[in-house]
Coordinates of C-alpha atoms and ligand atoms in Angstrom, one line a residue:
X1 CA 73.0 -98.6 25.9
X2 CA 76.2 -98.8 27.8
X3 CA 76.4 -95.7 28.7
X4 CA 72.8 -95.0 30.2
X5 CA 73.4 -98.6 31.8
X6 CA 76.8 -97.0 33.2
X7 CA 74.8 -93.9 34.6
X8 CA 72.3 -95.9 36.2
X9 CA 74.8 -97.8 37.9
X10 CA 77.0 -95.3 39.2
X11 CA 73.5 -93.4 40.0
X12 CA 72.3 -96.8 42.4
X13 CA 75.9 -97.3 44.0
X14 CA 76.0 -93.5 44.9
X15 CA 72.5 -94.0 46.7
X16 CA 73.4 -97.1 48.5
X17 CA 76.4 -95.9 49.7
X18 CA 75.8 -92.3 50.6
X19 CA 71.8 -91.9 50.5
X20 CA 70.4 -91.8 53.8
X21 CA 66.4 -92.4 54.2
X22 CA 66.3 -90.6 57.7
X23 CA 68.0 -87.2 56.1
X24 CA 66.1 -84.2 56.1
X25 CA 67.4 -82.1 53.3
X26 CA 68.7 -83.6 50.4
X27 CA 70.6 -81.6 47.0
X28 CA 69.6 -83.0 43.6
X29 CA 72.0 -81.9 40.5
X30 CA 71.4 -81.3 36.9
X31 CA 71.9 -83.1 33.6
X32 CA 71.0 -87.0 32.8
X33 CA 72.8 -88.9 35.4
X34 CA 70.9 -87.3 38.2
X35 CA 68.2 -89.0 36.7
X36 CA 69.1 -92.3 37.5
X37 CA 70.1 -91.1 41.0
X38 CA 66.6 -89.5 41.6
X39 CA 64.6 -92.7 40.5
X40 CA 67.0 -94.8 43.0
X41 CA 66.1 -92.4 46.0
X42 CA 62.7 -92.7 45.3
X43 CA 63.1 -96.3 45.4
X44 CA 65.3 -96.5 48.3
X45 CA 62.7 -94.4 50.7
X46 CA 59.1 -92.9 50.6
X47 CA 59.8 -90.2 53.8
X48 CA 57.8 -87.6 53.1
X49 CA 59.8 -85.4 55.4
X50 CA 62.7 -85.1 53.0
X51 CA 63.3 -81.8 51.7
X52 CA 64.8 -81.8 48.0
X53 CA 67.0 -78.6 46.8
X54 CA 67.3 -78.3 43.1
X55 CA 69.8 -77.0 41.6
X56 CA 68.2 -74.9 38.8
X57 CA 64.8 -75.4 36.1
X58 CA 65.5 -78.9 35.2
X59 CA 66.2 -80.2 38.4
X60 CA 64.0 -78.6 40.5
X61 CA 60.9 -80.5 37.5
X62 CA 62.8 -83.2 37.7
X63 CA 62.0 -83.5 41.9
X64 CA 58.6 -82.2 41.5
X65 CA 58.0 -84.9 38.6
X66 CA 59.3 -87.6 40.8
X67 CA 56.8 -86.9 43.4
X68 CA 59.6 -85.5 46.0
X69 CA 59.3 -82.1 47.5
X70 CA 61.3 -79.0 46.6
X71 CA 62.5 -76.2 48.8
X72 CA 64.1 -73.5 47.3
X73 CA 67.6 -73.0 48.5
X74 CA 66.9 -69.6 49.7
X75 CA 64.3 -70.8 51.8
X76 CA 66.8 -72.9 53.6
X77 CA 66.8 -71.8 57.3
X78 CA 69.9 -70.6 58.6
X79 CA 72.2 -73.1 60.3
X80 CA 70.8 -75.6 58.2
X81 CA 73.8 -77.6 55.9
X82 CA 71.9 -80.2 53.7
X83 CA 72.9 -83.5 54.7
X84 CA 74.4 -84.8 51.5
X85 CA 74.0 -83.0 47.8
X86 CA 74.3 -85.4 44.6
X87 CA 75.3 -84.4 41.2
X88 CA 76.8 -85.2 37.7
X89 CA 80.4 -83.8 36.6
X90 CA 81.9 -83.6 33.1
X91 CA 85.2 -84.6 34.0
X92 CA 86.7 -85.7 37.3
X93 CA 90.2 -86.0 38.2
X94 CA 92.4 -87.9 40.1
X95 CA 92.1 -85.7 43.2
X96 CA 88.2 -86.1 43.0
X97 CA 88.4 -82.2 41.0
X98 CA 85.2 -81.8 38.7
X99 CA 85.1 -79.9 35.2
X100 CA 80.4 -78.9 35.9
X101 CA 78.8 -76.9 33.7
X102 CA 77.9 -79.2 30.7
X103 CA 74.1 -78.2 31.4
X104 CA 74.9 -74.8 32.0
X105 CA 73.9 -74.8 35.6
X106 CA 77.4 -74.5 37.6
X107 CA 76.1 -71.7 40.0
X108 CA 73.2 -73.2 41.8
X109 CA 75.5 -76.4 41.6
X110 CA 78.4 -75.0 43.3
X111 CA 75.7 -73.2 45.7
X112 CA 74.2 -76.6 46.9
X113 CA 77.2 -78.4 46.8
X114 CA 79.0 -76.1 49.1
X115 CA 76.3 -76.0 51.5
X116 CA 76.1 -79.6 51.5
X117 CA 77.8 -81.6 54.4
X118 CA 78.7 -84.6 51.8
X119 CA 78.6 -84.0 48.0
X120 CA 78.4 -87.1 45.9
X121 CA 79.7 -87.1 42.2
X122 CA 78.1 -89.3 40.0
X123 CA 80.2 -89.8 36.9
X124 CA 80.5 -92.8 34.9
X125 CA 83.7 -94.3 33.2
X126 CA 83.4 -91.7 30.6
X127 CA 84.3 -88.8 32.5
X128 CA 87.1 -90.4 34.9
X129 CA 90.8 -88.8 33.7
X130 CA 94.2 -88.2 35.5
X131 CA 94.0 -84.3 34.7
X132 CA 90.7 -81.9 34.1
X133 CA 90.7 -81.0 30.4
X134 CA 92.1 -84.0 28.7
X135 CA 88.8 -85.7 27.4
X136 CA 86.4 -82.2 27.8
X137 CA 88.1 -79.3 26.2
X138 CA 86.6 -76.0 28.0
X139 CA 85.8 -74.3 31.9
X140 CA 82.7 -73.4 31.8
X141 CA 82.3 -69.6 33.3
X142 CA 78.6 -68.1 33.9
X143 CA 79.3 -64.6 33.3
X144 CA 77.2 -61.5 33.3
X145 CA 76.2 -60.6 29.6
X146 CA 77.5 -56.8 29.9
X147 CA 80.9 -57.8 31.0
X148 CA 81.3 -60.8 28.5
X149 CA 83.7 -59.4 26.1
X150 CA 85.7 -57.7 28.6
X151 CA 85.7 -61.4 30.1
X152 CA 87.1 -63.1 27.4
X153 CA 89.3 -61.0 26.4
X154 CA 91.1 -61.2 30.2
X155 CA 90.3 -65.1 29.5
X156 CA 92.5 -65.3 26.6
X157 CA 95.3 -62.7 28.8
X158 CA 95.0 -65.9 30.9
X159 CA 96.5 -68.1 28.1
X160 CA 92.8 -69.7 26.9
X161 CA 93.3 -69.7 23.1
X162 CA 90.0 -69.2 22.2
X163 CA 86.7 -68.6 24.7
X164 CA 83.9 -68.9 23.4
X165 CA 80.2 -67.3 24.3
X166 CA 77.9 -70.4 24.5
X167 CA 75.2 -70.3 21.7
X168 CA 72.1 -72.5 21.0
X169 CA 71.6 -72.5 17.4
X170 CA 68.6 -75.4 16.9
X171 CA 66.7 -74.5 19.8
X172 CA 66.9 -70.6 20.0
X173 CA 69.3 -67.7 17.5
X174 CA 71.6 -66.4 19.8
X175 CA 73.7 -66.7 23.4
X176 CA 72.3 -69.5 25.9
X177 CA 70.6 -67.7 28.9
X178 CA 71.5 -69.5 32.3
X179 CA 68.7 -69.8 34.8
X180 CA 69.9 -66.6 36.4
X181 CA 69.8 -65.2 33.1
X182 CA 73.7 -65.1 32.6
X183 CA 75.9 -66.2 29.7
X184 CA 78.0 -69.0 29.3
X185 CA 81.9 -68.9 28.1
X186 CA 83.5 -71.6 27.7
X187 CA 87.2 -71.2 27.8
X188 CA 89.8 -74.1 26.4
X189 CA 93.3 -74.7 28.9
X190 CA 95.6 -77.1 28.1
X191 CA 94.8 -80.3 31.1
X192 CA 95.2 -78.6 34.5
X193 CA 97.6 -80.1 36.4
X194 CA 96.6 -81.4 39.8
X195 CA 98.7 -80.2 43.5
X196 CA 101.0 -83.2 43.0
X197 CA 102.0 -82.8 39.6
X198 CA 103.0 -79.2 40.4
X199 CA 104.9 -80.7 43.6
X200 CA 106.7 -83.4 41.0
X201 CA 108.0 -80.2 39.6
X202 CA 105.8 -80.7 36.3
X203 CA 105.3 -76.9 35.6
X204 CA 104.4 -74.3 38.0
X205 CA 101.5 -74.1 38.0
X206 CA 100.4 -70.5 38.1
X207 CA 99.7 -69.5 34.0
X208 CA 103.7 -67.7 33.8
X209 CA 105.3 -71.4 31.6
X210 CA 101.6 -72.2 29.9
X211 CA 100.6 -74.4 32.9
X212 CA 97.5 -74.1 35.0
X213 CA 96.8 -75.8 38.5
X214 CA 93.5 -76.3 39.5
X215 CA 93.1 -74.1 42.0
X216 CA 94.9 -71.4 40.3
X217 CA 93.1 -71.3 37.9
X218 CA 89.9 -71.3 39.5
X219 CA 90.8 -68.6 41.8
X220 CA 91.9 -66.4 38.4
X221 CA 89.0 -66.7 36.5
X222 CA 86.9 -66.1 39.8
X223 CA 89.2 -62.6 40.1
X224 CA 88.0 -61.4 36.9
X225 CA 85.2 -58.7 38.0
X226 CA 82.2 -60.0 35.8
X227 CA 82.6 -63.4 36.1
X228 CA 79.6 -65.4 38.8
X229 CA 80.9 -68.7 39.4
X230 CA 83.6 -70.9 37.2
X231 CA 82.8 -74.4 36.7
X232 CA 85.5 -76.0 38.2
X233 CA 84.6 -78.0 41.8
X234 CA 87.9 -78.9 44.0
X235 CA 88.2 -81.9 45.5
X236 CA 88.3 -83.2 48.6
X237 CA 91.5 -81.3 49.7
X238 CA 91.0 -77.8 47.4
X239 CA 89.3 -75.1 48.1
X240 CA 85.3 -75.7 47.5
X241 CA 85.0 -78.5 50.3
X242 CA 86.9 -75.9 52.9
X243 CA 84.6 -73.5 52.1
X244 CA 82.0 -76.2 53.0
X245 CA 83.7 -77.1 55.7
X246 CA 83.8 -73.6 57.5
X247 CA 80.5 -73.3 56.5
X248 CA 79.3 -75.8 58.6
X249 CA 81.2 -74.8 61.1
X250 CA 79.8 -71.2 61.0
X251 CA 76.4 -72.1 60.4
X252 CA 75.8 -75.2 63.3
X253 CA 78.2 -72.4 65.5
Ligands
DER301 O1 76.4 -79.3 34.1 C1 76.8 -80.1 35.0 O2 77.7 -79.9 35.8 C2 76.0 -81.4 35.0 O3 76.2 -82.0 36.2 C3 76.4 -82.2 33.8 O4 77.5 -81.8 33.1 C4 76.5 -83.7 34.0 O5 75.8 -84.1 32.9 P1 75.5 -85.6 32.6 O6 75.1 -86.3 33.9 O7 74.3 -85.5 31.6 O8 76.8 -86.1 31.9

């Protein structure tokens, strides 16, 4: 279809352009476009050496089915950044800002991404819009099941009109378990706006006139005690790739 052939072609550029055979550890993301990225790696280089970090059930099979090698990101020595992480996105903005957590696995995503010296999203046309939230409705939030309720009820203090506890009803009666055995909410916002919009003066921003920025609201869903990790990934300028940034620096100090 268009779409898979889409994938695969965002999945083969990403690997040319950014997938280096002589790397040592390598991040591998979650959902169906990772797919295509893992098959063009393992056409691209058969070094043994490289080290593959999953970032949850599905993608750590998905390495081992590909005949790559896993290592657990705990495992990871200290002082050791992985030398570029690829994944998939459910919306990416014009600031390179992700909307992750489509497949429910945000937390180990964020965790390899972050420790990741270069992290490559692969997203076809689909998911390419000028703000987060036009085209996929919800942030996805992996919160711990006890302090759900309390979580959307804050959520919707926020100015989210209606969160909403991720269920499976085909494949299982009842809440989605994440792999760290956390719920999903998934919490609608009208489209964030990015830093420029709020410097154009096109609201403020900060929840008080209805508008969100990015990193606002990132940093207030992250504030609410209960929540593990919010699936939205700053770009290249917000907060996430600091964080990566200092990392580095702390960890090759
Ligand atoms: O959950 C995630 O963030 C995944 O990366 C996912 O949403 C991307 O999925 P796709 O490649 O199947 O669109």
């Amino acid at each position: 279809s268009a779409v898979e052939s889409a994938k695969r072609a965002a999945a083969q550029r990403a690997v040319r352009d950014h997938f280096d055979p002589s790397s040592t550890h390598v991040g591998i993301g979650s959902g169906t476009t990772i797919v295509y990225v893992v098959e063009a790696i393992k056409s691209a280089s058969t070094n043994p050496n490289i080290l593959f970090v999953p970032t949850g059930y599905q993608s750590r099979q998905l390495v081992i089915n590909a005949g790559l090698t896993p290592i657990s990101f705990d495992t990871l020595p200290d002082g050791v950044m992985l030398d570029v992480a690829f994944d998939g996105a459910d919306e990416v903005d014009a600031d390179l800002n992700c909307i992750k957590g489509g497949g429910a696995c945000l937390f180990q995503e964020k965790l390899v991404a972050e420790r990741a010296r270069k992290f490559v999203c692969v997203a076809d046309y689909r998911k390419r819009q000028d703000r987060l939230l036009t085209n996929w409705p919800t942030i996805p939030i992996e919160v711990a099941p006890l302090a759900q309720r309390k979580v959307v009820a804050a959520l919707k203090l926020l100015g989210s009109p209606s969160p909403s506890l991720r269920t499976t009803l085909l494949e299982k009666s009842g809440p989605l378990k994440t792999d760290q055995d956390f719920f999903i909410v998934d919490a609608p916002f009208e489209p964030l706006l990015t830093a420029k919009d709020v410097e154009a003066g096109k609201g403020k921003g900060d929840g008080t006139d209805g508008t969100w920025e990015v990193n606002a609201i990132s940093k207030a869903i992250k504030g609410l005690t209960g929540v593990l990790e919010v699936g939205i990934f700053a770009g290249q300028n917000g907060v996430d790739a600091q964080k990566s940034q200092a990392q580095d620096k702390t960890l090759s100090a």
